[in-house]
DNA sequence: GAGTTAATTGATCATTGTTCAATAAAAGGA
DNA sequence: TCCTTTTATTGAACAATGATCAATTAACTC
């Protein structure tokens, strides 16, 4: 059989990533397989390699969708809130997301993706969008001249959130891991923001 | 052939992990293979499975050695230093370690290890030893009554260090990644410690 | 309707982790 | 010393993987 045109290229792309999403959610990256995807969507393996240059590329695109999902979850907190409370709101949603989509989120940081040299532009843009949420939240703490320091602090917080959630995944008790991650994030925000207030003039 | 006794069980264990270490250092976890190890040490695959229950178990033990290596690198900073400067010293060594042993360090956080339920006791002990270095460094900032908060702050810092170094590995430019990780860690320490001083009475 | 283009297939290849009956060397006992 | 038991070691065999690519055939073009 050939050129069935049952589905457009875009539809196929969606079907493949939907199925990949499902498999990763179910059993982590380990249970993701090109053959299984093909079987499930009713096409052959070759079709997958027609759309994605290789398996890592498929994972990268799946991760792109995960970043989108995360962004959709992290709605912009109201500007009426303290920077501190905005951060708390963001971080709590973040933790919740990483816990309910554990396998999917882990996939973002799989080692196989950092072998190549650098991530593509479109991917980094998705990360930047997330970072901007944090940057906006802490903006009131910085004078408009200190955009570099604001940016760096956003990165510090982003990395730290990541670190806390990442290591939480190694805990066996799921309930406990979630609450401990929340506690640590809370400590981080409290102290880091207090520190910022000490050093930032305004 | 059987029961050659060319090497004791302990010697074999070392030989296998040495070779695994080499392979991971060279090309990351992806280029680690039981067959290749066997070939290199002059034994057959079966022998490896005689010493390790499965491949993940082998990786876990390799990671154990990596944690040991890290601990040996992170010498206890002199108590005469500020908590802040002790932390800086620890974190700089940490960053250096993660950068020079990038593949090996990445291996510590590979997703395949967090599938099972919880890490073994001996492994967690190694992590605790590392955490204690941080806890000792920040001890002067807490009253002796606040051991819980001290412990939590140590975790926050540990997780944050991890997060910063972890995400630094996704940058393509190696030099830049290192210096940026150093900058972010510096910011983290400065602000977090300043925050602690605000909230901790003594 | 002939010719061109491109989507789809699936057999094929090299590799992987893992198993386990077969084997042979050492240890223990008489 | 010889027999038995124990145990380290082997490697063929299995199932599964990512990846390739010539062959096929449907759709499009003119």
GROMACS .gro file of C-alpha atoms (C1' of nucleotides) in nm:
model
  464
    1UNK     CA    1   0.000   0.000   0.000
    2UNK     CA    2   0.117   0.356  -0.054
    3UNK     CA    3  -0.004   0.711  -0.044
    4UNK     CA    4  -0.323   0.634   0.130
    5UNK     CA    5  -0.389   0.993   0.223
    6UNK     CA    6  -0.611   0.879   0.500
    7UNK     CA    7  -0.445   1.155   0.697
    8UNK     CA    8  -0.252   1.467   0.618
    9UNK     CA    9   0.104   1.513   0.729
   10UNK     CA   10  -0.017   1.734   1.012
   11UNK     CA   11  -0.275   1.482   1.122
   12UNK     CA   12  -0.017   1.207   1.125
   13UNK     CA   13   0.216   1.427   1.329
   14UNK     CA   14  -0.057   1.474   1.586
   15UNK     CA   15  -0.154   1.109   1.589
   16UNK     CA   16   0.203   0.999   1.645
   17UNK     CA   17   0.268   1.246   1.924
   18UNK     CA   18  -0.065   1.167   2.086
   19UNK     CA   19   0.022   0.802   2.096
   20UNK     CA   20   0.376   0.879   2.215
   21UNK     CA   21   0.227   1.095   2.488
   22UNK     CA   22   0.006   0.808   2.598
   23UNK     CA   23   0.288   0.557   2.607
   24UNK     CA   24   0.522   0.782   2.801
   25UNK     CA   25   0.249   0.873   3.048
   26UNK     CA   26   0.176   0.506   3.104
   27UNK     CA   27   0.521   0.362   3.145
   28UNK     CA   28   0.782   0.631   3.099
   29UNK     CA   29   1.023   0.678   2.818
   30UNK     CA   30   1.119   0.314   2.838
   31UNK     CA   31   0.790   0.191   2.710
   32UNK     CA   32   0.794   0.427   2.416
   33UNK     CA   33   0.861   0.241   2.093
   34UNK     CA   34   0.837   0.336   1.729
   35UNK     CA   35   0.690  -0.001   1.638
   36UNK     CA   36   0.423   0.024   1.904
   37UNK     CA   37   0.327   0.372   1.794
   38UNK     CA   38   0.303   0.255   1.434
   39UNK     CA   39   0.087  -0.039   1.526
   40UNK     CA   40  -0.141   0.175   1.738
   41UNK     CA   41  -0.205   0.442   1.476
   42UNK     CA   42  -0.242   0.185   1.201
   43UNK     CA   43   0.063   0.275   0.999
   44UNK     CA   44   0.402   0.114   0.957
   45UNK     CA   45   0.733   0.209   1.117
   46UNK     CA   46   0.855   0.373   0.802
   47UNK     CA   47   0.584   0.635   0.821
   48UNK     CA   48   0.713   0.752   1.154
   49UNK     CA   49   1.060   0.794   1.014
   50UNK     CA   50   0.905   0.986   0.731
   51UNK     CA   51   0.787   1.248   0.975
   52UNK     CA   52   1.067   1.243   1.230
   53UNK     CA   53   1.433   1.220   1.143
   54UNK     CA   54   1.495   0.976   1.424
   55UNK     CA   55   1.369   0.862   1.759
   56UNK     CA   56   1.532   1.143   1.953
   57UNK     CA   57   1.369   1.391   1.722
   58UNK     CA   58   1.033   1.239   1.804
   59UNK     CA   59   1.105   1.272   2.175
   60UNK     CA   60   1.213   1.631   2.126
   61UNK     CA   61   0.883   1.714   1.962
   62UNK     CA   62   0.694   1.534   2.232
   63UNK     CA   63   0.883   1.746   2.482
   64UNK     CA   64   0.787   2.055   2.288
   65UNK     CA   65   0.425   1.967   2.345
   66UNK     CA   66   0.493   1.903   2.712
   67UNK     CA   67   0.639   2.253   2.744
   68UNK     CA   68   0.328   2.390   2.577
   69UNK     CA   69   0.111   2.197   2.817
   70UNK     CA   70   0.307   2.331   3.109
   71UNK     CA   71   0.272   2.684   2.982
   72UNK     CA   72  -0.102   2.647   2.946
   73UNK     CA   73  -0.120   2.529   3.304
   74UNK     CA   74   0.089   2.812   3.440
   75UNK     CA   75  -0.157   3.094   3.391
   76UNK     CA   76  -0.025   3.442   3.458
   77UNK     CA   77  -0.085   3.527   3.823
   78UNK     CA   78  -0.268   3.855   3.892
   79UNK     CA   79  -0.037   4.154   3.914
   80UNK     CA   80  -0.209   4.268   4.227
   81UNK     CA   81  -0.026   3.998   4.417
   82UNK     CA   82   0.317   4.038   4.578
   83UNK     CA   83   0.604   3.908   4.371
   84UNK     CA   84   0.641   3.652   4.645
   85UNK     CA   85   0.284   3.536   4.622
   86UNK     CA   86   0.295   3.532   4.244
   87UNK     CA   87   0.594   3.304   4.267
   88UNK     CA   88   0.417   3.082   4.512
   89UNK     CA   89   0.123   3.049   4.281
   90UNK     CA   90   0.344   2.970   3.984
   91UNK     CA   91   0.554   2.720   4.173
   92UNK     CA   92   0.259   2.537   4.319
   93UNK     CA   93   0.108   2.488   3.976
   94UNK     CA   94   0.446   2.379   3.851
   95UNK     CA   95   0.487   2.121   4.123
   96UNK     CA   96   0.138   1.993   4.064
   97UNK     CA   97   0.212   1.958   3.695
   98UNK     CA   98   0.536   1.771   3.749
   99UNK     CA   99   0.367   1.535   3.989
  100UNK     CA  100   0.059   1.455   3.784
  101UNK     CA  101   0.261   1.422   3.465
  102UNK     CA  102   0.565   1.269   3.621
  103UNK     CA  103   0.675   1.044   3.339
  104UNK     CA  104   0.610   1.304   3.077
  105UNK     CA  105   0.798   1.569   3.267
  106UNK     CA  106   1.094   1.342   3.336
  107UNK     CA  107   1.116   1.293   2.966
  108UNK     CA  108   1.211   1.659   2.926
  109UNK     CA  109   1.541   1.598   3.096
  110UNK     CA  110   1.637   1.266   2.953
  111UNK     CA  111   2.005   1.233   2.890
  112UNK     CA  112   1.965   1.125   2.533
  113UNK     CA  113   1.863   1.477   2.440
  114UNK     CA  114   2.172   1.651   2.568
  115UNK     CA  115   2.413   1.450   2.359
  116UNK     CA  116   2.365   1.664   2.051
  117UNK     CA  117   2.500   2.017   2.048
  118UNK     CA  118   2.232   2.251   2.168
  119UNK     CA  119   1.856   2.252   2.139
  120UNK     CA  120   1.673   2.398   1.839
  121UNK     CA  121   1.554   2.756   1.839
  122UNK     CA  122   1.183   2.676   1.846
  123UNK     CA  123   1.242   2.465   2.155
  124UNK     CA  124   1.436   2.731   2.341
  125UNK     CA  125   1.161   2.979   2.266
  126UNK     CA  126   0.915   2.763   2.452
  127UNK     CA  127   1.145   2.763   2.752
  128UNK     CA  128   1.188   3.138   2.731
  129UNK     CA  129   0.814   3.183   2.745
  130UNK     CA  130   0.807   2.993   3.070
  131UNK     CA  131   1.096   3.190   3.209
  132UNK     CA  132   0.922   3.513   3.129
  133UNK     CA  133   0.640   3.418   3.364
  134UNK     CA  134   0.889   3.419   3.647
  135UNK     CA  135   1.064   3.729   3.525
  136UNK     CA  136   0.738   3.917   3.516
  137UNK     CA  137   0.650   3.805   3.865
  138UNK     CA  138   0.971   3.934   4.020
  139UNK     CA  139   0.995   4.246   3.806
  140UNK     CA  140   0.869   4.483   4.079
  141UNK     CA  141   1.172   4.395   4.290
  142UNK     CA  142   1.418   4.534   4.039
  143UNK     CA  143   1.482   4.879   3.907
  144UNK     CA  144   1.437   4.897   3.533
  145UNK     CA  145   1.813   4.930   3.498
  146UNK     CA  146   1.880   4.587   3.640
  147UNK     CA  147   1.727   4.375   3.369
  148UNK     CA  148   2.031   4.150   3.366
  149UNK     CA  149   2.001   4.071   3.733
  150UNK     CA  150   1.629   4.023   3.699
  151UNK     CA  151   1.687   3.776   3.420
  152UNK     CA  152   1.949   3.592   3.620
  153UNK     CA  153   1.725   3.569   3.923
  154UNK     CA  154   1.450   3.429   3.709
  155UNK     CA  155   1.691   3.163   3.591
  156UNK     CA  156   1.802   3.087   3.944
  157UNK     CA  157   1.444   3.034   4.052
  158UNK     CA  158   1.357   2.832   3.744
  159UNK     CA  159   1.658   2.605   3.787
  160UNK     CA  160   1.588   2.565   4.155
  161UNK     CA  161   1.226   2.472   4.099
  162UNK     CA  162   1.349   2.220   3.850
  163UNK     CA  163   1.605   2.079   4.091
  164UNK     CA  164   1.355   2.040   4.371
  165UNK     CA  165   1.097   1.865   4.153
  166UNK     CA  166   1.360   1.657   3.982
  167UNK     CA  167   1.498   1.514   4.303
  168UNK     CA  168   1.150   1.473   4.446
  169UNK     CA  169   1.091   1.213   4.179
  170UNK     CA  170   1.347   0.986   4.338
  171UNK     CA  171   1.140   0.956   4.652
  172UNK     CA  172   0.924   0.648   4.667
  173UNK     CA  173   0.629   0.784   4.861
  174UNK     CA  174   0.436   0.995   4.615
  175UNK     CA  175   0.232   1.191   4.866
  176UNK     CA  176   0.535   1.273   5.076
  177UNK     CA  177   0.740   1.376   4.775
  178UNK     CA  178   0.478   1.629   4.672
  179UNK     CA  179   0.445   1.794   5.010
  180UNK     CA  180   0.820   1.802   5.064
  181UNK     CA  181   0.874   1.962   4.725
  182UNK     CA  182   0.617   2.222   4.823
  183UNK     CA  183   0.791   2.287   5.152
  184UNK     CA  184   1.132   2.327   4.993
  185UNK     CA  185   0.999   2.554   4.720
  186UNK     CA  186   0.833   2.765   4.985
  187UNK     CA  187   1.159   2.802   5.176
  188UNK     CA  188   1.340   2.889   4.859
  189UNK     CA  189   1.099   3.163   4.764
  190UNK     CA  190   1.081   3.311   5.111
  191UNK     CA  191   1.453   3.335   5.160
  192UNK     CA  192   1.552   3.422   4.807
  193UNK     CA  193   1.303   3.706   4.784
  194UNK     CA  194   1.400   3.835   5.126
  195UNK     CA  195   1.759   3.832   5.007
  196UNK     CA  196   1.669   4.019   4.693
  197UNK     CA  197   1.499   4.287   4.900
  198UNK     CA  198   1.814   4.327   5.104
  199UNK     CA  199   2.037   4.379   4.804
  200UNK     CA  200   1.810   4.548   4.554
  201UNK     CA  201   1.785   4.917   4.643
  202UNK     CA  202   1.423   4.977   4.557
  203UNK     CA  203   3.532  -2.291   3.064
  204UNK     CA  204   3.414  -2.235   3.419
  205UNK     CA  205   3.535  -2.121   3.757
  206UNK     CA  206   3.855  -1.974   3.633
  207UNK     CA  207   3.921  -1.781   3.950
  208UNK     CA  208   4.145  -1.547   3.765
  209UNK     CA  209   3.976  -1.283   3.974
  210UNK     CA  210   3.782  -1.272   4.296
  211UNK     CA  211   3.426  -1.154   4.306
  212UNK     CA  212   3.543  -0.819   4.438
  213UNK     CA  213   3.803  -0.783   4.168
  214UNK     CA  214   3.545  -0.858   3.900
  215UNK     CA  215   3.310  -0.604   4.054
  216UNK     CA  216   3.580  -0.341   4.030
  217UNK     CA  217   3.680  -0.440   3.678
  218UNK     CA  218   3.324  -0.418   3.555
  219UNK     CA  219   3.255  -0.082   3.714
  220UNK     CA  220   3.588   0.055   3.596
  221UNK     CA  221   3.503  -0.038   3.242
  222UNK     CA  222   3.149   0.095   3.281
  223UNK     CA  223   3.293   0.418   3.415
  224UNK     CA  224   3.516   0.446   3.110
  225UNK     CA  225   3.235   0.382   2.865
  226UNK     CA  226   2.997   0.629   3.025
  227UNK     CA  227   3.269   0.893   3.046
  228UNK     CA  228   3.344   0.846   2.680
  229UNK     CA  229   3.000   0.846   2.527
  230UNK     CA  230   2.736   0.873   2.797
  231UNK     CA  231   2.497   0.612   2.919
  232UNK     CA  232   2.404   0.529   2.563
  233UNK     CA  233   2.735   0.375   2.480
  234UNK     CA  234   2.731   0.157   2.789
  235UNK     CA  235   2.666  -0.204   2.699
  236UNK     CA  236   2.692  -0.528   2.892
  237UNK     CA  237   2.842  -0.708   2.595
  238UNK     CA  238   3.106  -0.443   2.546
  239UNK     CA  239   3.201  -0.451   2.912
  240UNK     CA  240   3.229  -0.827   2.900
  241UNK     CA  241   3.446  -0.820   2.593
  242UNK     CA  242   3.671  -0.555   2.739
  243UNK     CA  243   3.734  -0.730   3.069
  244UNK     CA  244   3.777  -1.067   2.899
  245UNK     CA  245   3.472  -1.238   3.041
  246UNK     CA  246   3.136  -1.327   2.897
  247UNK     CA  247   2.803  -1.149   2.942
  248UNK     CA  248   2.682  -1.408   3.186
  249UNK     CA  249   2.951  -1.315   3.434
  250UNK     CA  250   2.818  -0.962   3.455
  251UNK     CA  251   2.473  -1.092   3.534
  252UNK     CA  252   2.629  -1.308   3.796
  253UNK     CA  253   2.743  -0.996   3.982
  254UNK     CA  254   2.460  -0.756   3.904
  255UNK     CA  255   2.096  -0.850   3.903
  256UNK     CA  256   2.034  -0.648   3.589
  257UNK     CA  257   2.159  -0.357   3.386
  258UNK     CA  258   1.992  -0.094   3.602
  259UNK     CA  259   2.155  -0.246   3.905
  260UNK     CA  260   2.491  -0.206   3.736
  261UNK     CA  261   2.417   0.160   3.666
  262UNK     CA  262   2.305   0.210   4.024
  263UNK     CA  263   2.637   0.079   4.153
  264UNK     CA  264   2.825   0.290   3.905
  265UNK     CA  265   2.632   0.587   4.039
  266UNK     CA  266   2.728   0.486   4.389
  267UNK     CA  267   3.091   0.520   4.292
  268UNK     CA  268   3.020   0.855   4.129
  269UNK     CA  269   2.871   0.981   4.453
  270UNK     CA  270   3.182   0.861   4.634
  271UNK     CA  271   3.401   1.041   4.384
  272UNK     CA  272   3.200   1.356   4.431
  273UNK     CA  273   3.232   1.331   4.807
  274UNK     CA  274   3.608   1.291   4.783
  275UNK     CA  275   3.623   1.602   4.570
  276UNK     CA  276   3.411   1.810   4.803
  277UNK     CA  277   3.654   1.842   5.089
  278UNK     CA  278   3.518   2.001   5.404
  279UNK     CA  279   3.574   2.377   5.386
  280UNK     CA  280   3.755   2.537   5.684
  281UNK     CA  281   3.520   2.636   5.963
  282UNK     CA  282   3.690   2.972   5.988
  283UNK     CA  283   3.508   3.079   5.673
  284UNK     CA  284   3.164   3.240   5.665
  285UNK     CA  285   2.878   3.003   5.594
  286UNK     CA  286   2.842   3.196   5.273
  287UNK     CA  287   3.202   3.144   5.169
  288UNK     CA  288   3.194   2.781   5.271
  289UNK     CA  289   2.895   2.736   5.044
  290UNK     CA  290   3.073   2.914   4.763
  291UNK     CA  291   3.368   2.684   4.797
  292UNK     CA  292   3.150   2.374   4.801
  293UNK     CA  293   2.941   2.486   4.509
  294UNK     CA  294   3.237   2.578   4.292
  295UNK     CA  295   3.391   2.236   4.343
  296UNK     CA  296   3.055   2.083   4.271
  297UNK     CA  297   3.014   2.272   3.947
  298UNK     CA  298   3.365   2.182   3.842
  299UNK     CA  299   3.294   1.817   3.911
  300UNK     CA  300   2.971   1.815   3.714
  301UNK     CA  301   3.140   1.982   3.421
  302UNK     CA  302   3.449   1.765   3.403
  303UNK     CA  303   3.251   1.448   3.459
  304UNK     CA  304   2.946   1.553   3.267
  305UNK     CA  305   2.839   1.217   3.129
  306UNK     CA  306   2.906   1.039   3.452
  307UNK     CA  307   2.714   1.292   3.652
  308UNK     CA  308   2.419   1.294   3.414
  309UNK     CA  309   2.399   0.924   3.468
  310UNK     CA  310   2.303   0.985   3.831
  311UNK     CA  311   1.972   1.129   3.724
  312UNK     CA  312   1.880   0.900   3.443
  313UNK     CA  313   1.513   0.826   3.427
  314UNK     CA  314   1.556   0.453   3.423
  315UNK     CA  315   1.655   0.463   3.788
  316UNK     CA  316   1.344   0.630   3.916
  317UNK     CA  317   1.106   0.374   3.780
  318UNK     CA  318   1.154   0.138   4.069
  319UNK     CA  319   1.016   0.230   4.409
  320UNK     CA  320   1.281   0.412   4.603
  321UNK     CA  321   1.657   0.389   4.614
  322UNK     CA  322   1.840   0.142   4.838
  323UNK     CA  323   1.956   0.241   5.183
  324UNK     CA  324   2.330   0.230   5.106
  325UNK     CA  325   2.271   0.468   4.818
  326UNK     CA  326   2.073   0.719   5.021
  327UNK     CA  327   2.347   0.718   5.282
  328UNK     CA  328   2.594   0.841   5.024
  329UNK     CA  329   2.360   1.126   4.940
  330UNK     CA  330   2.314   1.207   5.307
  331UNK     CA  331   2.688   1.237   5.348
  332UNK     CA  332   2.694   1.499   5.074
  333UNK     CA  333   2.403   1.683   5.223
  334UNK     CA  334   2.576   1.697   5.558
  335UNK     CA  335   2.855   1.900   5.404
  336UNK     CA  336   2.604   2.170   5.325
  337UNK     CA  337   2.427   2.135   5.653
  338UNK     CA  338   2.752   2.182   5.840
  339UNK     CA  339   2.838   2.488   5.636
  340UNK     CA  340   2.514   2.670   5.715
  341UNK     CA  341   2.488   2.549   6.074
  342UNK     CA  342   2.609   2.879   6.226
  343UNK     CA  343   2.306   3.053   6.080
  344UNK     CA  344   2.060   2.849   6.283
  345UNK     CA  345   1.991   2.817   6.648
  346UNK     CA  346   2.040   2.464   6.771
  347UNK     CA  347   1.665   2.437   6.810
  348UNK     CA  348   1.601   2.476   6.440
  349UNK     CA  349   1.758   2.159   6.314
  350UNK     CA  350   1.457   2.089   6.096
  351UNK     CA  351   1.485   2.421   5.917
  352UNK     CA  352   1.858   2.379   5.885
  353UNK     CA  353   1.803   2.043   5.724
  354UNK     CA  354   1.541   2.182   5.488
  355UNK     CA  355   1.764   2.470   5.386
  356UNK     CA  356   2.043   2.225   5.311
  357UNK     CA  357   1.804   2.037   5.088
  358UNK     CA  358   1.691   2.353   4.915
  359UNK     CA  359   2.049   2.445   4.836
  360UNK     CA  360   2.140   2.096   4.728
  361UNK     CA  361   1.840   2.071   4.497
  362UNK     CA  362   1.909   2.415   4.357
  363UNK     CA  363   2.273   2.337   4.286
  364UNK     CA  364   2.153   2.029   4.113
  365UNK     CA  365   1.898   2.217   3.908
  366UNK     CA  366   2.145   2.478   3.794
  367UNK     CA  367   2.406   2.225   3.688
  368UNK     CA  368   2.147   2.000   3.535
  369UNK     CA  369   2.007   2.267   3.308
  370UNK     CA  370   2.355   2.396   3.229
  371UNK     CA  371   2.417   2.066   3.055
  372UNK     CA  372   2.164   2.156   2.792
  373UNK     CA  373   2.366   2.452   2.677
  374UNK     CA  374   2.586   2.382   2.379
  375UNK     CA  375   2.879   2.608   2.457
  376UNK     CA  376   3.071   2.432   2.730
  377UNK     CA  377   3.271   2.730   2.851
  378UNK     CA  378   2.966   2.952   2.868
  379UNK     CA  379   2.763   2.688   3.050
  380UNK     CA  380   3.023   2.663   3.323
  381UNK     CA  381   3.052   3.033   3.389
  382UNK     CA  382   2.677   3.084   3.379
  383UNK     CA  383   2.624   2.801   3.625
  384UNK     CA  384   2.878   2.970   3.849
  385UNK     CA  385   2.700   3.303   3.821
  386UNK     CA  386   2.361   3.159   3.901
  387UNK     CA  387   2.495   2.961   4.194
  388UNK     CA  388   2.657   3.273   4.325
  389UNK     CA  389   2.330   3.465   4.306
  390UNK     CA  390   2.149   3.183   4.476
  391UNK     CA  391   2.388   3.170   4.766
  392UNK     CA  392   2.402   3.545   4.813
  393UNK     CA  393   2.029   3.594   4.820
  394UNK     CA  394   1.931   3.279   5.000
  395UNK     CA  395   2.178   3.338   5.282
  396UNK     CA  396   2.079   3.701   5.310
  397UNK     CA  397   1.720   3.584   5.337
  398UNK     CA  398   1.810   3.334   5.606
  399UNK     CA  399   1.978   3.608   5.806
  400UNK     CA  400   1.659   3.813   5.786
  401UNK     CA  401   1.439   3.537   5.916
  402UNK     CA  402   1.664   3.346   6.151
  403UNK     CA  403   1.680   3.536   6.481
  404UNK     CA  404   2.045   3.478   6.564
  405DG     C1'  405  -0.392   0.851  -2.024
  406DA     C1'  406   0.099   0.877  -1.973
  407DG     C1'  407   0.448   1.039  -1.674
  408DT     C1'  408   0.595   1.234  -1.250
  409DT     C1'  409   0.594   1.277  -0.767
  410DA     C1'  410   0.570   1.124  -0.312
  411DA     C1'  411   0.363   0.851   0.062
  412DT     C1'  412   0.378   0.390   0.254
  413DT     C1'  413   0.534  -0.052   0.330
  414DG     C1'  414   0.784  -0.425   0.564
  415DA     C1'  415   1.159  -0.730   0.522
  416DT     C1'  416   1.624  -0.665   0.674
  417DC     C1'  417   2.018  -0.538   0.969
  418DA     C1'  418   2.280  -0.458   1.370
  419DT     C1'  419   2.234  -0.420   1.861
  420DT     C1'  420   2.048  -0.450   2.281
  421DG     C1'  421   1.930  -0.675   2.781
  422DT     C1'  422   1.840  -1.115   2.963
  423DT     C1'  423   1.808  -1.616   3.036
  424DC     C1'  424   1.964  -2.076   3.135
  425DA     C1'  425   2.116  -2.542   3.028
  426DA     C1'  426   2.567  -2.707   2.978
  427DT     C1'  427   3.026  -2.720   3.140
  428DA     C1'  428   3.431  -2.736   3.409
  429DA     C1'  429   3.697  -2.601   3.781
  430DA     C1'  430   3.751  -2.572   4.273
  431DA     C1'  431   3.621  -2.733   4.752
  432DG     C1'  432   3.495  -3.080   5.077
  433DG     C1'  433   3.469  -3.538   5.254
  434DA     C1'  434   3.594  -4.016   5.313
  435DT     C1'  435   4.313  -4.030   4.595
  436DC     C1'  436   3.869  -4.038   4.421
  437DC     C1'  437   3.397  -3.913   4.441
  438DT     C1'  438   3.051  -3.565   4.528
  439DT     C1'  439   2.893  -3.122   4.577
  440DT     C1'  440   2.911  -2.661   4.492
  441DT     C1'  441   2.966  -2.271   4.207
  442DA     C1'  442   3.176  -1.974   3.857
  443DT     C1'  443   3.155  -1.930   3.366
  444DT     C1'  444   3.006  -1.972   2.917
  445DG     C1'  445   2.759  -1.851   2.494
  446DA     C1'  446   2.381  -1.983   2.205
  447DA     C1'  447   1.911  -1.838   2.200
  448DC     C1'  448   1.522  -1.509   2.255
  449DA     C1'  449   1.254  -1.110   2.216
  450DA     C1'  450   1.270  -0.645   2.135
  451DT     C1'  451   1.468  -0.226   1.973
  452DG     C1'  452   1.594   0.190   1.624
  453DA     C1'  453   1.697   0.250   1.163
  454DT     C1'  454   1.722   0.178   0.645
  455DC     C1'  455   1.566   0.153   0.174
  456DA     C1'  456   1.422  -0.072  -0.252
  457DA     C1'  457   0.976  -0.177  -0.402
  458DT     C1'  458   0.509  -0.050  -0.452
  459DT     C1'  459   0.116   0.222  -0.547
  460DA     C1'  460  -0.179   0.601  -0.502
  461DA     C1'  461  -0.242   1.080  -0.615
  462DC     C1'  462  -0.118   1.475  -0.892
  463DT     C1'  463   0.023   1.713  -1.339
  464DC     C1'  464  -0.024   1.821  -1.799
   0.00000   0.00000   0.00000
